[in-house]
CSV table of N, CA and C in Angstrom, one decimal:
chain,number,residue,atom,x,y,z
A,1,MET,N,12.9,3.4,16.4
A,1,MET,CA,11.4,3.3,16.2
A,1,MET,C,10.8,4.3,15.9
A,2,LYS,N,9.9,4.1,14.7
A,2,LYS,CA,8.9,5.3,14.3
A,2,LYS,C,8.0,5.3,15.4
A,3,HIS,N,7.8,6.5,15.5
A,3,HIS,CA,6.3,6.8,16.2
A,3,HIS,C,4.8,7.0,15.5
A,4,PHE,N,4.2,6.1,15.7
A,4,PHE,CA,2.9,6.1,15.0
A,4,PHE,C,1.9,7.1,15.7
A,5,LEU,N,1.2,7.9,14.8
A,5,LEU,CA,0.1,8.6,15.3
A,5,LEU,C,-1.3,8.4,14.6
A,6,LEU,N,-2.2,8.3,15.5
A,6,LEU,CA,-3.8,7.9,14.9
A,6,LEU,C,-4.2,8.6,14.1
A,7,ALA,N,-4.2,8.4,12.7
A,7,ALA,CA,-4.8,9.1,11.5
A,7,ALA,C,-6.3,9.3,11.5
A,8,GLY,N,-7.2,8.3,12.2
A,8,GLY,CA,-8.5,8.4,12.2
A,8,GLY,C,-8.9,7.5,13.1
A,9,ALA,N,-10.2,7.5,13.4
A,9,ALA,CA,-11.0,7.0,14.4
A,9,ALA,C,-11.2,5.5,13.8
A,10,LEU,N,-11.4,4.6,14.5
A,10,LEU,CA,-11.9,3.3,14.3
A,10,LEU,C,-13.1,3.3,13.6
A,11,LEU,N,-13.1,2.9,12.4
A,11,LEU,CA,-13.9,2.9,11.5
A,11,LEU,C,-14.8,1.4,11.1
A,12,GLY,N,-15.8,1.2,11.6
A,12,GLY,CA,-16.0,-0.5,11.4
A,12,GLY,C,-15.0,-1.2,11.8
A,13,ALA,N,-14.6,-2.3,10.9
A,13,ALA,CA,-13.6,-3.2,11.2
A,13,ALA,C,-12.2,-2.8,10.9
A,14,ALA,N,-12.3,-1.5,10.4
A,14,ALA,CA,-10.7,-1.1,9.8
A,14,ALA,C,-10.3,0.0,10.7
A,15,SER,N,-9.1,0.4,10.7
A,15,SER,CA,-8.6,1.8,11.2
A,15,SER,C,-7.4,2.0,10.6
A,16,ALA,N,-7.2,3.5,10.5
A,16,ALA,CA,-6.2,3.9,9.9
A,16,ALA,C,-4.8,4.4,10.7
A,17,VAL,N,-3.6,4.2,10.4
A,17,VAL,CA,-2.6,4.8,11.3
A,17,VAL,C,-1.7,5.2,10.1
A,18,ALA,N,-1.1,6.5,10.8
A,18,ALA,CA,-0.2,7.0,9.8
A,18,ALA,C,1.3,7.1,10.5
A,19,ALA,N,2.1,6.8,9.9
A,19,ALA,CA,3.8,7.1,10.5
A,19,ALA,C,4.2,8.1,9.6
A,20,GLN,N,5.4,8.7,10.2
A,20,GLN,CA,5.8,9.7,9.3
A,20,GLN,C,5.9,9.7,7.8
A,21,ASP,N,5.7,8.4,7.4
A,21,ASP,CA,6.2,8.2,5.8
A,21,ASP,C,5.1,7.3,5.3
A,22,MET,N,4.1,6.7,6.0
A,22,MET,CA,3.1,5.7,5.8
A,22,MET,C,1.9,5.8,6.2
A,23,VAL,N,0.8,5.6,5.3
A,23,VAL,CA,-0.7,5.4,5.6
A,23,VAL,C,-0.9,4.0,5.7
A,24,ARG,N,-1.5,3.5,6.8
A,24,ARG,CA,-1.5,2.2,6.9
A,24,ARG,C,-3.3,2.0,7.6
A,25,TYR,N,-3.8,0.9,6.8
A,25,TYR,CA,-5.3,0.6,7.3
A,25,TYR,C,-5.2,-0.7,7.8
A,26,THR,N,-6.2,-1.2,8.9
A,26,THR,CA,-5.9,-2.5,9.4
A,26,THR,C,-7.4,-2.9,9.5
A,27,THR,N,-7.8,-4.2,8.8
A,27,THR,CA,-8.9,-4.5,8.7
A,27,THR,C,-9.1,-6.4,9.1
A,28,ASP,N,-10.0,-6.8,9.4
A,28,ASP,CA,-10.3,-7.9,9.9
A,28,ASP,C,-10.6,-8.7,8.7
A,29,GLN,N,-10.7,-8.1,7.4
A,29,GLN,CA,-10.7,-9.0,6.2
A,29,GLN,C,-9.4,-10.0,6.0
A,30,SER,N,-9.9,-11.0,5.3
A,30,SER,CA,-8.7,-11.9,4.9
A,30,SER,C,-7.9,-11.0,4.0
A,31,PHE,N,-6.4,-11.9,4.1
A,31,PHE,CA,-5.6,-11.2,3.1
A,31,PHE,C,-6.4,-11.1,1.7
A,32,ASP,N,-6.7,-12.6,1.2
A,32,ASP,CA,-7.3,-12.4,-0.1
A,32,ASP,C,-8.4,-11.9,-0.7
A,33,ASP,N,-9.3,-11.6,0.2
A,33,ASP,CA,-10.3,-10.6,0.2
A,33,ASP,C,-9.6,-9.3,-0.1
A,34,VAL,N,-8.9,-8.8,0.9
A,34,VAL,CA,-8.3,-7.5,0.5
A,34,VAL,C,-7.6,-7.4,-0.8
A,35,VAL,N,-6.7,-8.5,-1.1
A,35,VAL,CA,-6.1,-8.3,-2.8
A,35,VAL,C,-7.1,-8.3,-3.6
A,36,PHE,N,-8.3,-9.1,-3.5
A,36,PHE,CA,-9.3,-9.1,-4.4
A,36,PHE,C,-9.8,-7.7,-4.5
A,37,GLY,N,-10.1,-7.1,-3.5
A,37,GLY,CA,-10.7,-5.7,-3.3
A,37,GLY,C,-9.6,-4.6,-3.9
A,38,LEU,N,-8.5,-4.7,-3.7
A,38,LEU,CA,-7.5,-3.8,-4.1
A,38,LEU,C,-7.2,-3.8,-5.6
A,39,GLU,N,-7.4,-5.0,-6.3
A,39,GLU,CA,-7.3,-5.2,-7.8
A,39,GLU,C,-8.3,-4.6,-8.3
A,40,SER,N,-9.8,-5.0,-7.7
A,40,SER,CA,-11.0,-4.3,-8.3
A,40,SER,C,-10.7,-2.7,-8.2
A,41,ALA,N,-10.7,-2.2,-7.1
A,41,ALA,CA,-10.7,-0.8,-6.7
A,41,ALA,C,-9.6,0.0,-7.8
A,42,ILE,N,-8.4,-0.9,-8.1
A,42,ILE,CA,-7.3,-0.1,-8.8
A,42,ILE,C,-7.9,-0.2,-10.4
A,43,VAL,N,-8.7,-1.1,-10.8
A,43,VAL,CA,-9.2,-1.4,-12.2
A,43,VAL,C,-10.6,-0.7,-12.3
A,44,ASP,N,-11.4,-0.5,-11.3
A,44,ASP,CA,-12.6,0.5,-11.1
A,44,ASP,C,-12.0,1.9,-11.4
A,45,ALA,N,-10.6,2.3,-10.8
A,45,ALA,CA,-10.5,3.6,-11.1
A,45,ALA,C,-9.9,3.8,-12.5
A,46,GLY,N,-10.1,2.8,-13.3
A,46,GLY,CA,-9.6,2.9,-14.8
A,46,GLY,C,-8.1,3.0,-15.0
A,47,LEU,N,-7.3,2.2,-14.0
A,47,LEU,CA,-6.1,2.1,-13.9
A,47,LEU,C,-6.0,0.4,-14.2
A,48,ARG,N,-4.6,0.4,-14.3
A,48,ARG,CA,-3.9,-1.2,-14.5
A,48,ARG,C,-2.7,-1.4,-13.7
A,49,VAL,N,-2.7,-2.8,-12.9
A,49,VAL,CA,-1.7,-3.2,-12.3
A,49,VAL,C,-0.6,-3.4,-13.2
A,50,ASP,N,0.5,-2.6,-12.7
A,50,ASP,CA,1.8,-2.8,-13.8
A,50,ASP,C,2.7,-4.0,-13.3
A,51,ASP,N,2.7,-4.1,-12.1
A,51,ASP,CA,3.7,-5.3,-11.3
A,51,ASP,C,2.9,-5.4,-9.9
A,52,ILE,N,2.9,-7.0,-9.6
A,52,ILE,CA,2.9,-7.3,-8.3
A,52,ILE,C,4.2,-8.1,-7.6
A,53,SER,N,4.8,-7.2,-6.6
A,53,SER,CA,6.0,-7.8,-5.9
A,53,SER,C,5.3,-8.9,-4.9
A,54,HIS,N,6.0,-9.8,-5.0
A,54,HIS,CA,5.9,-10.9,-3.7
A,54,HIS,C,6.9,-10.9,-2.8
A,55,VAL,N,6.8,-9.9,-2.0
A,55,VAL,CA,7.4,-9.5,-1.0
A,55,VAL,C,7.6,-10.6,-0.2
A,56,GLY,N,6.5,-10.9,0.4
A,56,GLY,CA,6.2,-12.0,1.6
A,56,GLY,C,7.2,-13.2,0.9
A,57,ASP,N,6.7,-13.8,-0.1
A,57,ASP,CA,7.3,-14.9,-0.7
A,57,ASP,C,8.9,-15.1,-0.9
A,58,MET,N,9.2,-13.7,-1.3
A,58,MET,CA,10.7,-13.4,-1.3
A,58,MET,C,11.3,-13.6,-0.1
A,59,LEU,N,10.8,-13.0,1.1
A,59,LEU,CA,11.7,-12.8,2.0
A,59,LEU,C,11.8,-14.0,2.8
A,60,GLU,N,10.8,-14.8,2.9
A,60,GLU,CA,10.5,-16.4,3.2
A,60,GLU,C,11.3,-17.3,2.5
A,61,ARG,N,11.6,-17.2,1.2
A,61,ARG,CA,12.4,-18.1,0.4
A,61,ARG,C,13.8,-17.8,1.1
A,62,THR,N,14.1,-16.6,1.1
A,62,THR,CA,15.6,-16.2,1.1
A,62,THR,C,16.0,-16.0,2.8
A,63,ARG,N,15.0,-16.4,3.3
A,63,ARG,CA,15.1,-16.1,5.1
A,63,ARG,C,16.3,-17.2,5.8
A,64,ALA,N,16.5,-18.4,5.2
A,64,ALA,CA,17.5,-19.3,5.6
A,64,ALA,C,19.0,-18.8,5.1
A,65,ASP,N,19.0,-18.4,3.8
A,65,ASP,CA,19.7,-17.9,3.0
A,65,ASP,C,20.8,-16.7,3.9
A,66,VAL,N,19.8,-15.6,4.5
A,66,VAL,CA,20.8,-14.7,5.0
A,66,VAL,C,20.5,-14.8,6.6
A,67,GLY,N,20.5,-16.3,6.7
A,67,GLY,CA,20.9,-16.6,8.2
A,67,GLY,C,19.8,-15.9,9.3
A,68,SER,N,18.7,-15.8,8.8
A,68,SER,CA,17.5,-15.6,9.7
A,68,SER,C,16.4,-16.6,10.2
A,69,ASP,N,16.0,-16.6,11.4
A,69,ASP,CA,15.0,-17.7,11.5
A,69,ASP,C,13.6,-16.9,11.9
A,70,VAL,N,13.4,-15.5,11.4
A,70,VAL,CA,12.5,-14.6,11.7
A,70,VAL,C,11.3,-14.5,10.8
A,71,VAL,N,10.1,-15.0,10.7
A,71,VAL,CA,9.2,-14.9,9.8
A,71,VAL,C,8.5,-13.8,9.9
A,72,LEU,N,8.8,-13.0,8.8
A,72,LEU,CA,7.9,-11.4,8.8
A,72,LEU,C,6.5,-11.5,8.4
A,73,PHE,N,6.3,-12.3,7.6
A,73,PHE,CA,5.0,-12.3,6.9
A,73,PHE,C,4.1,-13.3,6.9
A,74,THR,N,3.1,-13.5,7.1
A,74,THR,CA,2.4,-14.8,6.4
A,74,THR,C,2.0,-14.4,5.0
A,75,HIS,N,1.8,-13.5,4.7
A,75,HIS,CA,1.4,-12.7,3.5
A,75,HIS,C,2.0,-11.3,3.0
A,76,ALA,N,2.4,-11.0,1.9
A,76,ALA,CA,2.8,-9.6,1.5
A,76,ALA,C,2.9,-9.6,0.3
A,77,LYS,N,2.3,-8.5,-0.1
A,77,LYS,CA,2.3,-8.1,-1.7
A,77,LYS,C,2.4,-6.7,-1.9
A,78,VAL,N,3.0,-6.3,-2.9
A,78,VAL,CA,3.1,-4.7,-3.1
A,78,VAL,C,2.8,-4.7,-4.6
A,79,PHE,N,1.7,-3.8,-5.0
A,79,PHE,CA,0.9,-3.6,-6.1
A,79,PHE,C,1.6,-2.3,-6.6
A,80,SER,N,1.8,-2.4,-7.9
A,80,SER,CA,2.5,-0.9,-8.5
A,80,SER,C,1.3,-0.7,-9.7
A,81,PHE,N,1.2,0.5,-9.9
A,81,PHE,CA,0.4,0.8,-10.8
A,81,PHE,C,0.6,2.5,-11.3
A,82,CYS,N,0.2,3.2,-12.2
A,82,CYS,CA,0.2,4.6,-12.5
A,82,CYS,C,-0.8,5.1,-13.2
A,83,SER,N,-1.2,6.2,-13.3
A,83,SER,CA,-2.0,6.8,-13.9
A,83,SER,C,-1.6,7.9,-14.8
A,84,ALA,N,-1.4,7.9,-16.1
A,84,ALA,CA,-1.0,8.4,-17.2
A,84,ALA,C,-1.4,10.0,-17.0
A,85,THR,N,-2.7,10.4,-16.7
A,85,THR,CA,-3.1,11.8,-16.6
A,85,THR,C,-2.5,12.1,-15.6
A,86,LEU,N,-2.9,11.7,-14.1
A,86,LEU,CA,-2.4,12.2,-12.9
A,86,LEU,C,-0.8,12.4,-13.0
A,87,SER,N,0.0,11.2,-13.4
A,87,SER,CA,1.3,11.3,-13.5
A,87,SER,C,1.7,12.4,-14.3
A,88,ARG,N,1.3,12.9,-15.4
A,88,ARG,CA,1.7,13.9,-16.3
A,88,ARG,C,1.2,15.2,-15.6
A,89,LYS,N,0.3,15.5,-14.9
A,89,LYS,CA,-0.1,16.6,-14.2
A,89,LYS,C,1.0,16.9,-12.8
A,90,VAL,N,1.5,15.9,-12.0
A,90,VAL,CA,2.3,16.2,-11.2
A,90,VAL,C,3.7,16.5,-11.8
A,91,MET,N,4.0,15.9,-12.6
A,91,MET,CA,5.5,15.8,-13.5
A,91,MET,C,5.3,17.2,-14.2
A,92,GLU,N,4.5,17.7,-14.7
A,92,GLU,CA,4.5,19.2,-15.5
A,92,GLU,C,4.5,20.1,-14.4
A,93,ALA,N,4.0,19.9,-13.1
A,93,ALA,CA,4.1,20.6,-12.0
A,93,ALA,C,5.7,20.7,-11.6
A,94,ASP,N,6.4,19.5,-11.6
A,94,ASP,CA,7.6,19.3,-11.1
A,94,ASP,C,8.2,17.8,-11.6
A,95,PRO,N,9.1,18.0,-12.7
A,95,PRO,CA,9.3,17.0,-13.4
A,95,PRO,C,10.1,15.8,-12.8
A,96,MET,N,10.7,16.5,-11.4
A,96,MET,CA,11.5,15.5,-10.2
A,96,MET,C,10.3,14.8,-9.3
A,97,ASN,N,9.1,14.8,-9.7
A,97,ASN,CA,8.0,13.9,-9.0
A,97,ASN,C,8.0,12.4,-9.8
A,98,ILE,N,8.7,12.4,-10.7
A,98,ILE,CA,9.2,11.1,-11.4
A,98,ILE,C,9.5,10.2,-10.2
A,99,VAL,N,10.1,10.5,-9.2
A,99,VAL,CA,10.7,9.8,-8.2
A,99,VAL,C,9.6,9.0,-7.5
A,100,PHE,N,8.3,9.3,-7.5
A,100,PHE,CA,6.9,9.0,-6.9
A,100,PHE,C,6.3,7.8,-7.9
A,101,CYS,N,7.0,7.4,-9.0
A,101,CYS,CA,6.1,6.6,-10.2
A,101,CYS,C,7.0,5.4,-10.4
A,102,PRO,N,6.3,4.5,-10.1
A,102,PRO,CA,4.7,4.2,-9.9
A,102,PRO,C,4.4,4.3,-8.5
A,103,TYR,N,3.2,4.1,-8.6
A,103,TYR,CA,2.6,4.0,-7.2
A,103,TYR,C,2.3,2.9,-6.7
A,104,ASP,N,2.7,2.8,-5.4
A,104,ASP,CA,2.4,1.5,-4.6
A,104,ASP,C,1.5,1.4,-3.6
A,105,ILE,N,1.0,0.1,-3.6
A,105,ILE,CA,0.1,-0.2,-2.1
A,105,ILE,C,0.5,-1.6,-1.8
A,106,PHE,N,0.5,-1.6,-0.5
A,106,PHE,CA,1.2,-2.9,0.0
A,106,PHE,C,-0.3,-3.5,0.7
A,107,VAL,N,-0.3,-4.8,0.6
A,107,VAL,CA,-1.1,-5.7,1.3
A,107,VAL,C,-0.4,-6.8,2.4
A,108,ALA,N,-0.6,-6.8,3.6
A,108,ALA,CA,0.3,-7.5,4.5
A,108,ALA,C,-0.4,-8.2,5.6
A,109,GLU,N,0.0,-9.5,5.7
A,109,GLU,CA,-0.4,-10.3,7.2
A,109,GLU,C,0.8,-10.5,8.0
A,110,LEU,N,0.5,-10.5,9.0
A,110,LEU,CA,1.7,-10.7,9.9
A,110,LEU,C,1.4,-12.2,10.7
A,111,PRO,N,2.5,-12.8,11.0
A,111,PRO,CA,2.2,-14.1,11.7
A,111,PRO,C,1.6,-14.0,13.2
A,112,GLY,N,1.1,-14.6,13.5
A,112,GLY,CA,0.2,-14.2,14.8
A,112,GLY,C,-1.0,-13.6,14.8
A,113,ALA,N,-1.2,-13.0,13.7
A,113,ALA,CA,-2.4,-12.2,13.5
A,113,ALA,C,-3.0,-12.3,12.3
A,114,PRO,N,-3.7,-13.6,12.4
A,114,PRO,CA,-4.4,-14.1,10.9
A,114,PRO,C,-6.0,-13.5,10.8
A,115,ASP,N,-6.2,-12.6,11.7
A,115,ASP,CA,-7.3,-12.0,11.7
A,115,ASP,C,-7.2,-10.4,11.3
A,116,GLN,N,-6.1,-9.9,11.0
A,116,GLN,CA,-5.9,-8.8,10.6
A,116,GLN,C,-5.0,-8.4,9.5
A,117,THR,N,-5.5,-7.7,8.2
A,117,THR,CA,-5.0,-7.3,7.3
A,117,THR,C,-4.5,-6.1,7.2
A,118,HIS,N,-3.3,-5.8,6.6
A,118,HIS,CA,-3.0,-4.2,6.6
A,118,HIS,C,-2.6,-3.8,5.4
A,119,ILE,N,-3.0,-2.8,5.1
A,119,ILE,CA,-3.2,-2.0,3.6
A,119,ILE,C,-2.5,-0.6,3.8
A,120,GLY,N,-2.0,-0.3,2.7
A,120,GLY,CA,-1.6,1.0,2.9
A,120,GLY,C,-0.3,1.5,2.0
A,121,TYR,N,-0.1,2.7,1.9
A,121,TYR,CA,0.9,3.1,0.7
A,121,TYR,C,1.9,4.5,1.6
A,122,ARG,N,3.0,5.0,0.9
A,122,ARG,CA,3.9,6.0,1.3
A,122,ARG,C,3.2,7.4,1.3
A,123,GLN,N,3.1,8.1,2.1
A,123,GLN,CA,2.8,9.3,2.1
A,123,GLN,C,3.7,10.0,1.2
A,124,PHE,N,3.1,11.3,0.8
A,124,PHE,CA,3.5,11.9,-0.4
A,124,PHE,C,3.7,13.6,0.2
A,125,PRO,N,4.6,14.3,-0.4
A,125,PRO,CA,4.8,15.5,0.2
A,125,PRO,C,3.6,16.4,-0.1
A,126,GLU,N,3.8,17.6,0.4
A,126,GLU,CA,2.6,18.5,0.2
A,126,GLU,C,2.7,19.3,-1.1
A,127,GLY,N,1.7,19.5,-2.0
A,127,GLY,CA,1.8,20.1,-3.1
A,127,GLY,C,0.9,19.3,-4.0
A,128,PRO,N,1.4,19.4,-5.3
A,128,PRO,CA,0.9,18.3,-6.2
A,128,PRO,C,0.7,16.8,-6.0
A,129,MET,N,1.6,16.7,-5.3
A,129,MET,CA,1.4,15.1,-4.9
A,129,MET,C,0.4,14.6,-4.1
A,130,GLN,N,-0.2,15.6,-3.5
A,130,GLN,CA,-1.4,15.2,-2.5
A,130,GLN,C,-2.7,14.7,-3.2
A,131,GLU,N,-2.6,15.0,-4.4
A,131,GLU,CA,-3.7,14.4,-5.4
A,131,GLU,C,-3.6,13.1,-5.7
A,132,VAL,N,-2.1,12.7,-5.8
A,132,VAL,CA,-1.7,11.2,-5.8
A,132,VAL,C,-2.3,10.6,-4.5
A,133,GLN,N,-2.0,11.2,-3.6
A,133,GLN,CA,-2.0,10.7,-2.5
A,133,GLN,C,-3.8,10.6,-1.9
A,134,ALA,N,-4.4,11.3,-2.5
A,134,ALA,CA,-6.0,11.1,-2.6
A,134,ALA,C,-6.4,10.1,-3.2
A,135,LEU,N,-5.8,9.7,-4.6
A,135,LEU,CA,-6.2,8.7,-5.4
A,135,LEU,C,-6.2,7.6,-4.5
A,136,LEU,N,-4.9,7.1,-4.0
A,136,LEU,CA,-4.5,6.3,-3.2
A,136,LEU,C,-5.1,5.7,-2.0
A,137,ASP,N,-5.7,6.5,-1.3
A,137,ASP,CA,-6.4,6.6,-0.2
A,137,ASP,C,-7.8,6.4,-0.8
A,138,THR,N,-8.5,6.8,-1.5
A,138,THR,CA,-9.6,6.3,-2.1
A,138,THR,C,-9.6,5.0,-2.7
A,139,ILE,N,-8.5,4.5,-3.2
A,139,ILE,CA,-8.7,3.2,-3.7
A,139,ILE,C,-8.4,2.4,-2.6
A,140,VAL,N,-7.7,2.5,-1.6
A,140,VAL,CA,-7.6,1.7,-0.5
A,140,VAL,C,-8.7,1.6,0.6
A,141,LYS,N,-9.4,2.5,0.7
A,141,LYS,CA,-10.7,2.7,1.1
A,141,LYS,C,-11.8,1.8,0.5
A,142,GLU,N,-12.0,2.0,-0.9
A,142,GLU,CA,-12.6,1.2,-1.7
A,142,GLU,C,-12.3,-0.3,-1.5
A,143,ALA,N,-11.1,-0.9,-1.7
A,143,ALA,CA,-10.7,-2.0,-1.5
A,143,ALA,C,-10.9,-2.8,-0.4
A,144,ILE,N,-11.1,-2.0,1.0
A,144,ILE,CA,-11.6,-2.5,2.2
A,144,ILE,C,-13.0,-2.2,2.8
A,145,ALA,N,-13.7,-1.6,1.5
A,145,ALA,CA,-14.9,-1.3,1.5
A,145,ALA,C,-15.2,-0.3,2.5
A,146,GLU,N,-14.6,0.7,3.0
A,146,GLU,CA,-14.7,1.6,4.2
A,146,GLU,C,-15.2,3.0,3.5
């Protein structure tokens, strides 16, 4: 089991938690409101959503097929996008930073907790990729108006 560290103090209705490889914020906003906020924040940053993965729908649709009776999410989506400017910058520093592109932000609601929505992203390594992490953090905070 991963050990979670408190990444920030409780700010309003949202809190930030960081795992070894993830930054997650939890808010009392509805899933739909967080999704709307995320889509708006991505566009406001001058970016375009390239893909939306409906992870929650897929896992629910295939639950019985894989022999499970566990409902993992009430709702869960992953939004993928990229920044041509920032991606070029980090890949000029190290072409193997391609592994991090596109950038993903997830939004999820867990069963039994309809009053909490989680939003987050993978952490990036030290160095040039920290600029991407800062962008994702800004977008996430804007999405939940923190």
